[in-house]
PDB file of C-alpha atoms in Angstrom:
ATOM      1  CA  MET A   1       0.000   0.000   0.000  1.00 57.00           C
ATOM      2  CA  LYS A   2       1.469   3.301  -1.114  1.00 59.00           C
ATOM      3  CA  PRO A   3       2.014   5.766   1.766  1.00 63.00           C
ATOM      4  CA  THR A   4      -0.103   8.888   1.604  1.00 68.00           C
ATOM      5  CA  ARG A   5       1.256  12.403   1.730  1.00 63.00           C
ATOM      6  CA  LYS A   6      -0.347  12.824   5.175  1.00 63.00           C
ATOM      7  CA  SER A   7       1.339   9.700   6.562  1.00 61.00           C
ATOM      8  CA  LEU A   8       4.720  10.783   5.158  1.00 50.00           C
ATOM      9  CA  ILE A   9       4.394  14.177   6.851  1.00 58.00           C
ATOM     10  CA  ALA A  10       3.457  12.495  10.137  1.00 56.00           C
ATOM     11  CA  ALA A  11       6.454  10.162   9.887  1.00 53.00           C
ATOM     12  CA  ALA A  12       8.739  13.123   9.156  1.00 49.00           C
ATOM     13  CA  ILE A  13       7.431  14.942  12.225  1.00 54.00           C
ATOM     14  CA  VAL A  14       8.061  11.895  14.427  1.00 48.00           C
ATOM     15  CA  LEU A  15      11.583  11.510  12.996  1.00 48.00           C
ATOM     16  CA  THR A  16      12.346  15.204  13.522  1.00 50.00           C
ATOM     17  CA  ALA A  17      11.094  15.032  17.113  1.00 46.00           C
ATOM     18  CA  SER A  18      13.181  11.912  17.750  1.00 44.00           C
ATOM     19  CA  LEU A  19      16.296  13.569  16.338  1.00 41.00           C
ATOM     20  CA  ALA A  20      15.617  16.646  18.460  1.00 41.00           C
ATOM     21  CA  VAL A  21      15.383  14.492  21.597  1.00 39.00           C
ATOM     22  CA  LEU A  22      18.622  12.703  20.700  1.00 41.00           C
ATOM     23  CA  PHE A  23      20.304  16.065  20.097  1.00 40.00           C
ATOM     24  CA  LEU A  24      19.148  17.423  23.449  1.00 43.00           C
ATOM     25  CA  LEU A  25      20.295  14.253  25.205  1.00 45.00           C
ATOM     26  CA  SER A  26      23.726  14.445  23.589  1.00 46.00           C
ATOM     27  CA  GLU A  27      23.968  18.153  24.377  1.00 50.00           C
ATOM     28  CA  GLY A  28      23.091  17.429  28.009  1.00 54.00           C
ATOM     29  CA  LYS A  29      25.995  14.991  28.258  1.00 72.00           C
ATOM     30  CA  LYS A  30      28.531  17.216  26.483  1.00 89.00           C
ATOM     31  CA  LYS A  31      31.512  17.753  28.794  1.00 93.00           C
ATOM     32  CA  HIS A  32      33.351  21.035  29.255  1.00 96.00           C
ATOM     33  CA  LYS A  33      36.409  21.276  31.489  1.00 95.00           C
ATOM     34  CA  THR A  34      39.157  23.731  32.396  1.00 96.00           C
ATOM     35  CA  GLU A  35      41.898  24.272  34.960  1.00 95.00           C
ATOM     36  CA  VAL A  36      43.032  27.523  36.535  1.00 94.00           C
ATOM     37  CA  PHE A  37      45.605  28.543  39.120  1.00 94.00           C
ATOM     38  CA  ALA A  38      44.139  31.037  41.574  1.00 92.00           C
ATOM     39  CA  MET A  39      44.072  31.718  45.315  1.00 89.00           C
ATOM     40  CA  ASP A  40      47.425  29.927  45.541  1.00 86.00           C
ATOM     41  CA  THR A  41      46.021  26.598  44.358  1.00 90.00           C
ATOM     42  CA  TYR A  42      45.087  24.646  41.231  1.00 93.00           C
ATOM     43  CA  MET A  43      41.374  24.501  40.481  1.00 96.00           C
ATOM     44  CA  GLN A  44      39.350  22.289  38.149  1.00 96.00           C
ATOM     45  CA  ILE A  45      35.902  23.131  36.808  1.00 96.00           C
ATOM     46  CA  THR A  46      33.816  20.592  34.902  1.00 97.00           C
ATOM     47  CA  ALA A  47      30.348  21.273  33.510  1.00 97.00           C
ATOM     48  CA  TYR A  48      27.958  19.353  31.280  1.00 96.00           C
ATOM     49  CA  GLY A  49      25.423  20.557  28.745  1.00 94.00           C
ATOM     50  CA  ARG A  50      25.056  23.176  26.047  1.00 92.00           C
ATOM     51  CA  TYR A  51      25.760  26.076  28.430  1.00 93.00           C
ATOM     52  CA  GLY A  52      28.842  24.523  29.998  1.00 94.00           C
ATOM     53  CA  ASP A  53      31.517  26.294  27.978  1.00 94.00           C
ATOM     54  CA  GLU A  54      30.068  29.770  28.515  1.00 94.00           C
ATOM     55  CA  ALA A  55      29.481  29.071  32.203  1.00 95.00           C
ATOM     56  CA  ILE A  56      33.063  27.889  32.723  1.00 96.00           C
ATOM     57  CA  GLN A  57      34.450  31.036  31.105  1.00 95.00           C
ATOM     58  CA  LYS A  58      32.340  33.181  33.421  1.00 96.00           C
ATOM     59  CA  ALA A  59      33.359  31.018  36.377  1.00 96.00           C
ATOM     60  CA  VAL A  60      37.057  31.609  35.728  1.00 96.00           C
ATOM     61  CA  GLU A  61      36.448  35.357  35.408  1.00 95.00           C
ATOM     62  CA  GLU A  62      34.565  35.317  38.728  1.00 95.00           C
ATOM     63  CA  ILE A  63      37.338  33.418  40.512  1.00 95.00           C
ATOM     64  CA  LYS A  64      39.970  35.853  39.219  1.00 94.00           C
ATOM     65  CA  ARG A  65      37.795  38.800  40.243  1.00 92.00           C
ATOM     66  CA  LEU A  66      37.387  37.443  43.762  1.00 92.00           C
ATOM     67  CA  GLU A  67      41.110  36.734  44.002  1.00 90.00           C
ATOM     68  CA  ASP A  68      41.897  40.342  43.105  1.00 86.00           C
ATOM     69  CA  GLU A  69      39.202  41.887  45.290  1.00 82.00           C
ATOM     70  CA  LEU A  70      40.144  39.866  48.339  1.00 78.00           C
ATOM     71  CA  ALA A  71      43.760  40.984  47.848  1.00 59.00           C
ATOM     72  CA  ALA A  72      45.405  37.591  48.267  1.00 42.00           C
ATOM     73  CA  SER A  73      42.997  36.832  51.130  1.00 49.00           C
ATOM     74  CA  VAL A  74      44.620  39.341  53.487  1.00 54.00           C
ATOM     75  CA  ILE A  75      42.972  42.642  54.359  1.00 55.00           C
ATOM     76  CA  ASN A  76      44.802  45.163  56.497  1.00 56.00           C
ATOM     77  CA  THR A  77      42.367  47.693  57.958  1.00 54.00           C
ATOM     78  CA  ASP A  78      45.187  50.182  58.537  1.00 55.00           C
ATOM     79  CA  SER A  79      46.164  50.225  54.848  1.00 54.00           C
ATOM     80  CA  GLY A  80      43.447  52.705  53.930  1.00 54.00           C
ATOM     81  CA  VAL A  81      42.067  50.308  51.306  1.00 58.00           C
ATOM     82  CA  ALA A  82      38.289  50.063  51.510  1.00 64.00           C
ATOM     83  CA  LEU A  83      36.728  46.633  51.631  1.00 71.00           C
ATOM     84  CA  THR A  84      34.793  45.552  48.548  1.00 78.00           C
ATOM     85  CA  CYS A  85      31.213  44.265  48.794  1.00 84.00           C
ATOM     86  CA  ASP A  86      32.596  40.718  48.831  1.00 88.00           C
ATOM     87  CA  GLY A  87      35.112  41.667  51.507  1.00 85.00           C
ATOM     88  CA  GLU A  88      32.434  43.308  53.639  1.00 87.00           C
ATOM     89  CA  TYR A  89      30.197  40.244  53.334  1.00 91.00           C
ATOM     90  CA  LEU A  90      33.036  37.876  54.239  1.00 92.00           C
ATOM     91  CA  LEU A  91      34.046  40.048  57.202  1.00 91.00           C
ATOM     92  CA  LYS A  92      30.486  40.050  58.546  1.00 93.00           C
ATOM     93  CA  ARG A  93      30.029  36.310  57.923  1.00 95.00           C
ATOM     94  CA  SER A  94      33.409  35.517  59.488  1.00 95.00           C
ATOM     95  CA  MET A  95      32.584  37.451  62.643  1.00 94.00           C
ATOM     96  CA  GLU A  96      29.261  35.604  62.891  1.00 97.00           C
ATOM     97  CA  LEU A  97      31.094  32.296  62.531  1.00 97.00           C
ATOM     98  CA  LYS A  98      33.623  33.358  65.161  1.00 96.00           C
ATOM     99  CA  ASP A  99      30.765  33.887  67.617  1.00 97.00           C
ATOM    100  CA  MET A 100      29.027  30.690  66.505  1.00 97.00           C
ATOM    101  CA  THR A 101      32.176  28.591  67.080  1.00 98.00           C
ATOM    102  CA  GLU A 102      33.185  30.471  70.249  1.00 96.00           C
ATOM    103  CA  GLY A 103      36.426  31.627  68.642  1.00 95.00           C
ATOM    104  CA  ALA A 104      37.528  28.354  67.053  1.00 97.00           C
ATOM    105  CA  PHE A 105      37.262  30.095  63.668  1.00 97.00           C
ATOM    106  CA  ASP A 106      38.944  33.495  63.789  1.00 94.00           C
ATOM    107  CA  ILE A 107      40.125  35.539  60.792  1.00 91.00           C
ATOM    108  CA  THR A 108      42.121  37.949  63.010  1.00 90.00           C
ATOM    109  CA  ILE A 109      44.935  35.421  63.550  1.00 90.00           C
ATOM    110  CA  TYR A 110      46.896  36.467  60.458  1.00 88.00           C
ATOM    111  CA  PRO A 111      49.791  37.979  62.505  1.00 90.00           C
ATOM    112  CA  LEU A 112      50.160  34.611  64.264  1.00 93.00           C
ATOM    113  CA  VAL A 113      49.989  32.631  61.020  1.00 92.00           C
ATOM    114  CA  LYS A 114      52.627  34.961  59.570  1.00 91.00           C
ATOM    115  CA  ALA A 115      54.854  34.553  62.640  1.00 94.00           C
ATOM    116  CA  TRP A 116      54.934  30.806  61.953  1.00 94.00           C
ATOM    117  CA  GLY A 117      55.934  31.541  58.343  1.00 91.00           C
ATOM    118  CA  PHE A 118      53.027  29.858  56.559  1.00 90.00           C
ATOM    119  CA  PRO A 119      52.023  32.676  54.145  1.00 85.00           C
ATOM    120  CA  ASP A 120      55.518  33.089  52.638  1.00 86.00           C
ATOM    121  CA  LYS A 121      56.860  29.598  53.527  1.00 89.00           C
ATOM    122  CA  ASN A 122      59.643  31.077  55.667  1.00 92.00           C
ATOM    123  CA  TYR A 123      58.862  28.566  58.387  1.00 92.00           C
ATOM    124  CA  ARG A 124      59.991  29.127  61.970  1.00 94.00           C
ATOM    125  CA  VAL A 125      58.880  28.436  65.541  1.00 95.00           C
ATOM    126  CA  PRO A 126      58.109  31.752  67.289  1.00 94.00           C
ATOM    127  CA  THR A 127      59.194  32.257  70.881  1.00 95.00           C
ATOM    128  CA  GLU A 128      56.637  31.957  73.664  1.00 96.00           C
ATOM    129  CA  ASP A 129      56.960  35.706  74.377  1.00 96.00           C
ATOM    130  CA  GLU A 130      56.328  36.514  70.721  1.00 95.00           C
ATOM    131  CA  ILE A 131      53.215  34.343  70.621  1.00 95.00           C
ATOM    132  CA  GLN A 132      51.814  35.799  73.855  1.00 95.00           C
ATOM    133  CA  ASN A 133      52.434  39.335  72.585  1.00 94.00           C
ATOM    134  CA  LEU A 134      50.633  38.580  69.324  1.00 93.00           C
ATOM    135  CA  LEU A 135      47.712  37.008  71.184  1.00 92.00           C
ATOM    136  CA  GLN A 136      47.376  40.064  73.410  1.00 89.00           C
ATOM    137  CA  ASN A 137      47.419  42.429  70.430  1.00 83.00           C
ATOM    138  CA  LYS A 138      45.299  40.263  68.130  1.00 76.00           C
ATOM    139  CA  ASN A 139      42.210  42.429  68.537  1.00 67.00           C
ATOM    140  CA  THR A 140      44.085  45.694  67.945  1.00 69.00           C
ATOM    141  CA  ASP A 141      46.366  44.642  65.057  1.00 62.00           C
ATOM    142  CA  LEU A 142      43.429  43.899  62.763  1.00 68.00           C
ATOM    143  CA  ARG A 143      44.750  42.099  59.715  1.00 75.00           C
ATOM    144  CA  TYR A 144      42.020  39.839  58.420  1.00 81.00           C
ATOM    145  CA  ASP A 145      42.983  36.564  56.788  1.00 82.00           C
ATOM    146  CA  PHE A 146      40.182  35.158  54.625  1.00 88.00           C
ATOM    147  CA  GLY A 147      42.254  32.111  53.671  1.00 86.00           C
ATOM    148  CA  GLY A 148      40.066  29.801  55.770  1.00 90.00           C
ATOM    149  CA  ILE A 149      36.835  30.846  54.089  1.00 93.00           C
ATOM    150  CA  ALA A 150      37.637  32.430  50.703  1.00 92.00           C
ATOM    151  CA  LYS A 151      37.604  29.267  48.556  1.00 94.00           C
ATOM    152  CA  GLY A 152      34.316  28.152  50.081  1.00 96.00           C
ATOM    153  CA  TYR A 153      32.824  31.565  49.341  1.00 96.00           C
ATOM    154  CA  ALA A 154      34.183  31.390  45.791  1.00 95.00           C
ATOM    155  CA  SER A 155      32.544  27.965  45.398  1.00 97.00           C
ATOM    156  CA  ASP A 156      29.163  29.405  46.397  1.00 97.00           C
ATOM    157  CA  LYS A 157      29.523  32.404  44.082  1.00 96.00           C
ATOM    158  CA  VAL A 158      30.664  30.329  41.098  1.00 97.00           C
ATOM    159  CA  ALA A 159      27.985  27.663  41.603  1.00 97.00           C
ATOM    160  CA  LYS A 160      25.281  30.356  41.690  1.00 97.00           C
ATOM    161  CA  LEU A 161      26.657  31.962  38.536  1.00 96.00           C
ATOM    162  CA  MET A 162      26.802  28.639  36.670  1.00 96.00           C
ATOM    163  CA  ARG A 163      23.230  27.784  37.624  1.00 97.00           C
ATOM    164  CA  GLU A 164      22.142  31.197  36.333  1.00 96.00           C
ATOM    165  CA  CYS A 165      23.842  30.306  33.040  1.00 96.00           C
ATOM    166  CA  GLY A 166      21.626  27.237  32.778  1.00 96.00           C
ATOM    167  CA  VAL A 167      24.077  24.580  33.954  1.00 96.00           C
ATOM    168  CA  LYS A 168      22.355  21.702  35.737  1.00 96.00           C
ATOM    169  CA  SER A 169      25.328  19.332  36.104  1.00 97.00           C
ATOM    170  CA  ALA A 170      28.822  20.403  37.212  1.00 97.00           C
ATOM    171  CA  ILE A 171      31.562  19.786  39.737  1.00 97.00           C
ATOM    172  CA  LEU A 172      34.016  22.385  41.037  1.00 97.00           C
ATOM    173  CA  ASN A 173      37.267  21.448  42.718  1.00 96.00           C
ATOM    174  CA  LEU A 174      38.796  24.630  44.095  1.00 94.00           C
ATOM    175  CA  GLY A 175      41.994  23.292  45.587  1.00 88.00           C
ATOM    176  CA  GLY A 176      40.344  20.401  47.415  1.00 83.00           C
ATOM    177  CA  ASN A 177      37.163  22.362  48.133  1.00 93.00           C
ATOM    178  CA  VAL A 178      34.608  20.383  46.143  1.00 97.00           C
ATOM    179  CA  MET A 179      31.192  21.757  45.144  1.00 97.00           C
ATOM    180  CA  THR A 180      28.665  19.718  43.169  1.00 98.00           C
ATOM    181  CA  ILE A 181      25.829  21.105  41.058  1.00 97.00           C
ATOM    182  CA  GLY A 182      22.911  18.772  40.412  1.00 96.00           C
ATOM    183  CA  LYS A 183      23.673  15.192  39.437  1.00 96.00           C
ATOM    184  CA  LYS A 184      26.110  13.682  36.954  1.00 95.00           C
ATOM    185  CA  SER A 185      25.095  13.736  33.300  1.00 91.00           C
ATOM    186  CA  ASP A 186      23.975  10.092  33.551  1.00 92.00           C
ATOM    187  CA  GLY A 187      21.596  10.929  36.394  1.00 93.00           C
ATOM    188  CA  SER A 188      23.673   9.380  39.187  1.00 95.00           C
ATOM    189  CA  SER A 189      25.109  11.139  42.237  1.00 96.00           C
ATOM    190  CA  TRP A 190      28.598  12.607  42.259  1.00 97.00           C
ATOM    191  CA  LYS A 191      31.230  10.483  43.985  1.00 97.00           C
ATOM    192  CA  VAL A 192      33.678  12.530  46.067  1.00 96.00           C
ATOM    193  CA  ALA A 193      36.660  10.785  47.656  1.00 95.00           C
ATOM    194  CA  ILE A 194      38.030  12.084  50.961  1.00 95.00           C
ATOM    195  CA  LYS A 195      41.815  12.103  50.904  1.00 91.00           C
ATOM    196  CA  SER A 196      43.514  10.045  53.583  1.00 90.00           C
ATOM    197  CA  PRO A 197      46.296  11.618  55.671  1.00 89.00           C
ATOM    198  CA  ASP A 198      47.649   8.077  56.079  1.00 84.00           C
ATOM    199  CA  ALA A 199      49.907   7.055  53.185  1.00 78.00           C
ATOM    200  CA  SER A 200      48.854   3.425  53.609  1.00 78.00           C
ATOM    201  CA  MET A 201      45.278   4.256  52.545  1.00 83.00           C
ATOM    202  CA  GLU A 202      44.146   5.759  49.260  1.00 84.00           C
ATOM    203  CA  ASN A 203      41.225   7.578  50.874  1.00 93.00           C
ATOM    204  CA  LEU A 204      39.109   7.661  54.021  1.00 95.00           C
ATOM    205  CA  GLY A 205      35.964   6.944  52.061  1.00 95.00           C
ATOM    206  CA  VAL A 206      33.753   8.071  49.201  1.00 97.00           C
ATOM    207  CA  LEU A 207      30.647  10.238  49.509  1.00 97.00           C
ATOM    208  CA  SER A 208      27.692  10.218  47.102  1.00 97.00           C
ATOM    209  CA  VAL A 209      26.354  13.787  46.940  1.00 97.00           C
ATOM    210  CA  CYS A 210      24.247  16.195  44.885  1.00 97.00           C
ATOM    211  CA  ASP A 211      24.183  19.980  45.280  1.00 97.00           C
ATOM    212  CA  LYS A 212      26.572  19.814  48.219  1.00 97.00           C
ATOM    213  CA  ALA A 213      30.006  21.138  49.152  1.00 98.00           C
ATOM    214  CA  VAL A 214      32.545  18.649  50.512  1.00 98.00           C
ATOM    215  CA  ILE A 215      35.448  20.472  52.175  1.00 97.00           C
ATOM    216  CA  THR A 216      38.329  18.935  54.113  1.00 95.00           C
ATOM    217  CA  SER A 217      40.927  20.441  56.443  1.00 93.00           C
ATOM    218  CA  GLY A 218      43.900  18.526  57.770  1.00 89.00           C
ATOM    219  CA  GLY A 219      47.183  19.219  59.493  1.00 79.00           C
ATOM    220  CA  TYR A 220      48.963  17.159  56.820  1.00 78.00           C
ATOM    221  CA  GLU A 221      48.175  19.698  54.091  1.00 77.00           C
ATOM    222  CA  ARG A 222      50.802  22.305  55.021  1.00 84.00           C
ATOM    223  CA  CYS A 223      53.399  21.604  57.662  1.00 84.00           C
ATOM    224  CA  PHE A 224      57.104  21.798  58.467  1.00 89.00           C
ATOM    225  CA  GLU A 225      59.526  20.136  60.868  1.00 89.00           C
ATOM    226  CA  ALA A 226      61.814  21.806  63.396  1.00 89.00           C
ATOM    227  CA  ASP A 227      63.960  20.037  65.990  1.00 87.00           C
ATOM    228  CA  GLY A 228      62.264  16.748  65.191  1.00 87.00           C
ATOM    229  CA  LYS A 229      58.705  18.032  65.679  1.00 90.00           C
ATOM    230  CA  SER A 230      56.093  18.661  62.997  1.00 90.00           C
ATOM    231  CA  TYR A 231      54.053  21.889  62.967  1.00 88.00           C
ATOM    232  CA  HIS A 232      50.966  22.373  60.783  1.00 91.00           C
ATOM    233  CA  HIS A 233      49.175  25.478  59.532  1.00 91.00           C
ATOM    234  CA  ILE A 234      45.881  25.238  61.450  1.00 93.00           C
ATOM    235  CA  ILE A 235      46.502  27.614  64.341  1.00 95.00           C
ATOM    236  CA  ASN A 236      44.415  27.482  67.500  1.00 96.00           C
ATOM    237  CA  PRO A 237      43.317  31.131  67.970  1.00 95.00           C
ATOM    238  CA  LYS A 238      43.328  30.720  71.761  1.00 95.00           C
ATOM    239  CA  THR A 239      46.855  29.328  72.156  1.00 96.00           C
ATOM    240  CA  GLY A 240      48.675  30.740  69.127  1.00 95.00           C
ATOM    241  CA  TYR A 241      50.117  27.278  68.404  1.00 95.00           C
ATOM    242  CA  PRO A 242      49.123  24.686  65.786  1.00 95.00           C
ATOM    243  CA  ALA A 243      45.989  22.959  67.077  1.00 94.00           C
ATOM    244  CA  GLU A 244      46.589  19.724  68.954  1.00 94.00           C
ATOM    245  CA  SER A 245      43.018  18.506  69.224  1.00 95.00           C
ATOM    246  CA  GLY A 246      43.554  14.844  68.434  1.00 95.00           C
ATOM    247  CA  LEU A 247      41.906  15.223  65.020  1.00 97.00           C
ATOM    248  CA  VAL A 248      43.923  14.656  61.858  1.00 95.00           C
ATOM    249  CA  SER A 249      41.287  15.310  59.212  1.00 95.00           C
ATOM    250  CA  VAL A 250      37.894  17.040  59.242  1.00 97.00           C
ATOM    251  CA  THR A 251      35.462  16.964  56.317  1.00 97.00           C
ATOM    252  CA  ILE A 252      32.310  19.079  56.285  1.00 98.00           C
ATOM    253  CA  VAL A 253      29.359  18.406  53.966  1.00 98.00           C
ATOM    254  CA  SER A 254      26.868  21.220  53.446  1.00 98.00           C
ATOM    255  CA  SER A 255      24.874  23.036  50.794  1.00 97.00           C
ATOM    256  CA  ASP A 256      26.617  26.193  52.076  1.00 98.00           C
ATOM    257  CA  ALA A 257      30.267  26.032  50.964  1.00 98.00           C
ATOM    258  CA  THR A 258      31.195  29.199  52.855  1.00 97.00           C
ATOM    259  CA  LEU A 259      29.985  27.624  56.084  1.00 98.00           C
ATOM    260  CA  ALA A 260      31.654  24.285  55.255  1.00 98.00           C
ATOM    261  CA  ASP A 261      35.029  25.932  54.630  1.00 97.00           C
ATOM    262  CA  ALA A 262      35.009  27.760  57.961  1.00 97.00           C
ATOM    263  CA  LEU A 263      33.710  24.789  59.946  1.00 98.00           C
ATOM    264  CA  SER A 264      36.310  22.389  58.558  1.00 97.00           C
ATOM    265  CA  THR A 265      38.887  24.562  60.336  1.00 96.00           C
ATOM    266  CA  ALA A 266      36.792  25.250  63.437  1.00 98.00           C
ATOM    267  CA  LEU A 267      35.954  21.608  64.161  1.00 98.00           C
ATOM    268  CA  PHE A 268      39.601  20.653  63.654  1.00 97.00           C
ATOM    269  CA  VAL A 269      40.510  23.151  66.375  1.00 97.00           C
ATOM    270  CA  MET A 270      37.683  21.991  68.663  1.00 97.00           C
ATOM    271  CA  GLY A 271      38.589  18.315  68.767  1.00 97.00           C
ATOM    272  CA  LYS A 272      36.268  15.299  68.460  1.00 97.00           C
ATOM    273  CA  ASP A 273      34.037  15.681  71.506  1.00 97.00           C
ATOM    274  CA  ASN A 274      33.453  19.408  71.118  1.00 98.00           C
ATOM    275  CA  ALA A 275      33.022  19.018  67.347  1.00 98.00           C
ATOM    276  CA  ILE A 276      30.307  16.396  67.854  1.00 98.00           C
ATOM    277  CA  ALA A 277      28.569  18.543  70.475  1.00 98.00           C
ATOM    278  CA  PHE A 278      28.694  21.488  68.075  1.00 98.00           C
ATOM    279  CA  TRP A 279      27.224  19.377  65.249  1.00 98.00           C
ATOM    280  CA  ARG A 280      24.344  18.226  67.434  1.00 98.00           C
ATOM    281  CA  LYS A 281      23.473  21.875  67.942  1.00 97.00           C
ATOM    282  CA  TYR A 282      23.630  22.736  64.212  1.00 97.00           C
ATOM    283  CA  ALA A 283      22.954  19.340  62.603  1.00 97.00           C
ATOM    284  CA  ASP A 284      20.434  20.818  60.140  1.00 96.00           C
ATOM    285  CA  ASP A 285      23.199  22.900  58.556  1.00 97.00           C
ATOM    286  CA  PHE A 286      25.986  20.387  57.974  1.00 98.00           C
ATOM    287  CA  ASP A 287      27.371  16.859  58.369  1.00 98.00           C
ATOM    288  CA  PHE A 288      30.903  15.643  59.032  1.00 98.00           C
ATOM    289  CA  VAL A 289      33.565  12.971  58.667  1.00 98.00           C
ATOM    290  CA  LEU A 290      36.179  13.056  61.453  1.00 98.00           C
ATOM    291  CA  TYR A 291      39.431  11.073  61.514  1.00 96.00           C
ATOM    292  CA  ASP A 292      41.589  11.142  64.648  1.00 96.00           C
ATOM    293  CA  ASN A 293      45.194  10.361  65.532  1.00 94.00           C
ATOM    294  CA  LYS A 294      44.152   6.936  66.843  1.00 95.00           C
ATOM    295  CA  GLY A 295      43.014   5.903  63.385  1.00 93.00           C
ATOM    296  CA  GLU A 296      39.322   6.052  64.319  1.00 96.00           C
ATOM    297  CA  LEU A 297      36.690   7.363  61.910  1.00 97.00           C
ATOM    298  CA  TYR A 298      33.410   9.094  62.803  1.00 98.00           C
ATOM    299  CA  VAL A 299      30.564   9.915  60.388  1.00 98.00           C
ATOM    300  CA  SER A 300      27.442  11.923  61.246  1.00 98.00           C
ATOM    301  CA  GLU A 301      24.176  10.110  60.626  1.00 97.00           C
ATOM    302  CA  GLY A 302      22.954  12.584  57.991  1.00 96.00           C
ATOM    303  CA  ILE A 303      25.448  11.223  55.436  1.00 97.00           C
ATOM    304  CA  ALA A 304      25.982   7.690  56.783  1.00 96.00           C
ATOM    305  CA  ASP A 305      23.796   6.102  54.092  1.00 95.00           C
ATOM    306  CA  SER A 306      25.714   7.852  51.308  1.00 96.00           C
ATOM    307  CA  TYR A 307      29.210   7.139  52.686  1.00 97.00           C
ATOM    308  CA  LEU A 308      31.309   4.151  51.660  1.00 95.00           C
ATOM    309  CA  ALA A 309      34.611   3.265  53.344  1.00 92.00           C
ATOM    310  CA  ALA A 310      36.874   0.222  53.440  1.00 85.00           C
ATOM    311  CA  MET A 311      37.579   0.773  57.140  1.00 91.00           C
ATOM    312  CA  GLU A 312      35.147   0.579  60.041  1.00 94.00           C
ATOM    313  CA  TYR A 313      33.587   3.788  61.293  1.00 96.00           C
ATOM    314  CA  GLU A 314      31.215   4.940  63.987  1.00 96.00           C
ATOM    315  CA  VAL A 315      27.962   6.624  62.990  1.00 97.00           C
ATOM    316  CA  VAL A 316      27.324   9.593  65.273  1.00 97.00           C
ATOM    317  CA  LYS A 317      23.665  10.259  65.998  1.00 97.00           C
ATOM    318  CA  ARG A 318      21.884  13.304  67.313  1.00 93.00           C
TER     319      ARG A 318
END
C-alpha cells in the first residue's frame, strides 16, 4: 500500500522530534572542562550541557575577580584600602562564625599565622613571648585573613553563577574544596573521595552527593619540621600554636560552601568531643567525617547512608 502524503508528513514529524530528543540528550551529556591557578592553588571546573563552555568562562572570570578583590585573602584595615562588597560580606560572615564557634574560627589570627611563616613559607617556631604578645594584640592589630573561608565563598559564588547560566550538572574542585551542582550527566550522584592523611590508605571513604560542598581540612596539608617536631598550619586562635586537638582530618558536607570551609577549620581546632557537640546543635546545617590520631573514623548520621569506606567507622547520631 502506497504511503499517503499525510502519513509521510506524520512520519517526518516523528523523525524530527526523535532527532531533536537525541540532540538534546547528547547536548546534556557534552563535557566542558578547564583548569586555573588562583588563590594559591590549582582549580578544576567541569560542567555538562550546552551552556557549559560559557558558564566555565564566566566562572574563571569570577574566581579571578574574587582573588583580586580579596587581595590575596589578606585585608589590612590600617592600609586605607576600603573593603569591597565581597570583603564586607566575608568580614560580617566571618565574625558571625567566630561567635558561633566560640572563637575556634577566627580571621584575626593572620599575625600569628605569619609569625609561623606559613604565608611566605619562611617557616619558623616563634618564641613563647612573641606568641603571647601577638595574642594580646590580636584584637588591635586587625589584619584579616580570609584564607580559611575564601575558597568556600568562591565555590558558592561560582555555583550560583553557573546555575544562572543554565548549567544543571557540574563539579568544582577549588583546591580540594569540592562543590557539586545537580547530578552527573547520567543521572547518578557525584562520587567525592576524601583524601587520607595516612599514606597506607588511598582515601578515608567516598561520599555520594548532589548539590553539596565537601570540604576537608587537615594538618597534613601544610606543615614543616623543626627540631624533630612537625608543625601544621591550622593555628588554635586561643593558644597561638598549631591545634593539637587529636583530630587529623575534618570533612564538612553542606549546601553552604562558605559555612563548610570555615567549619572544617573550626571543628579541627575543637577536637572530636566538642566538634560532635557542636554538630548536634547545628545538625540541620551540615554533616561531618572526622578522623583522629588513633586511626578512628566518625561519620554523622545525615550522610551515613551515602558514605562508603573500606575501614570501620562509627555513625554519630543526634
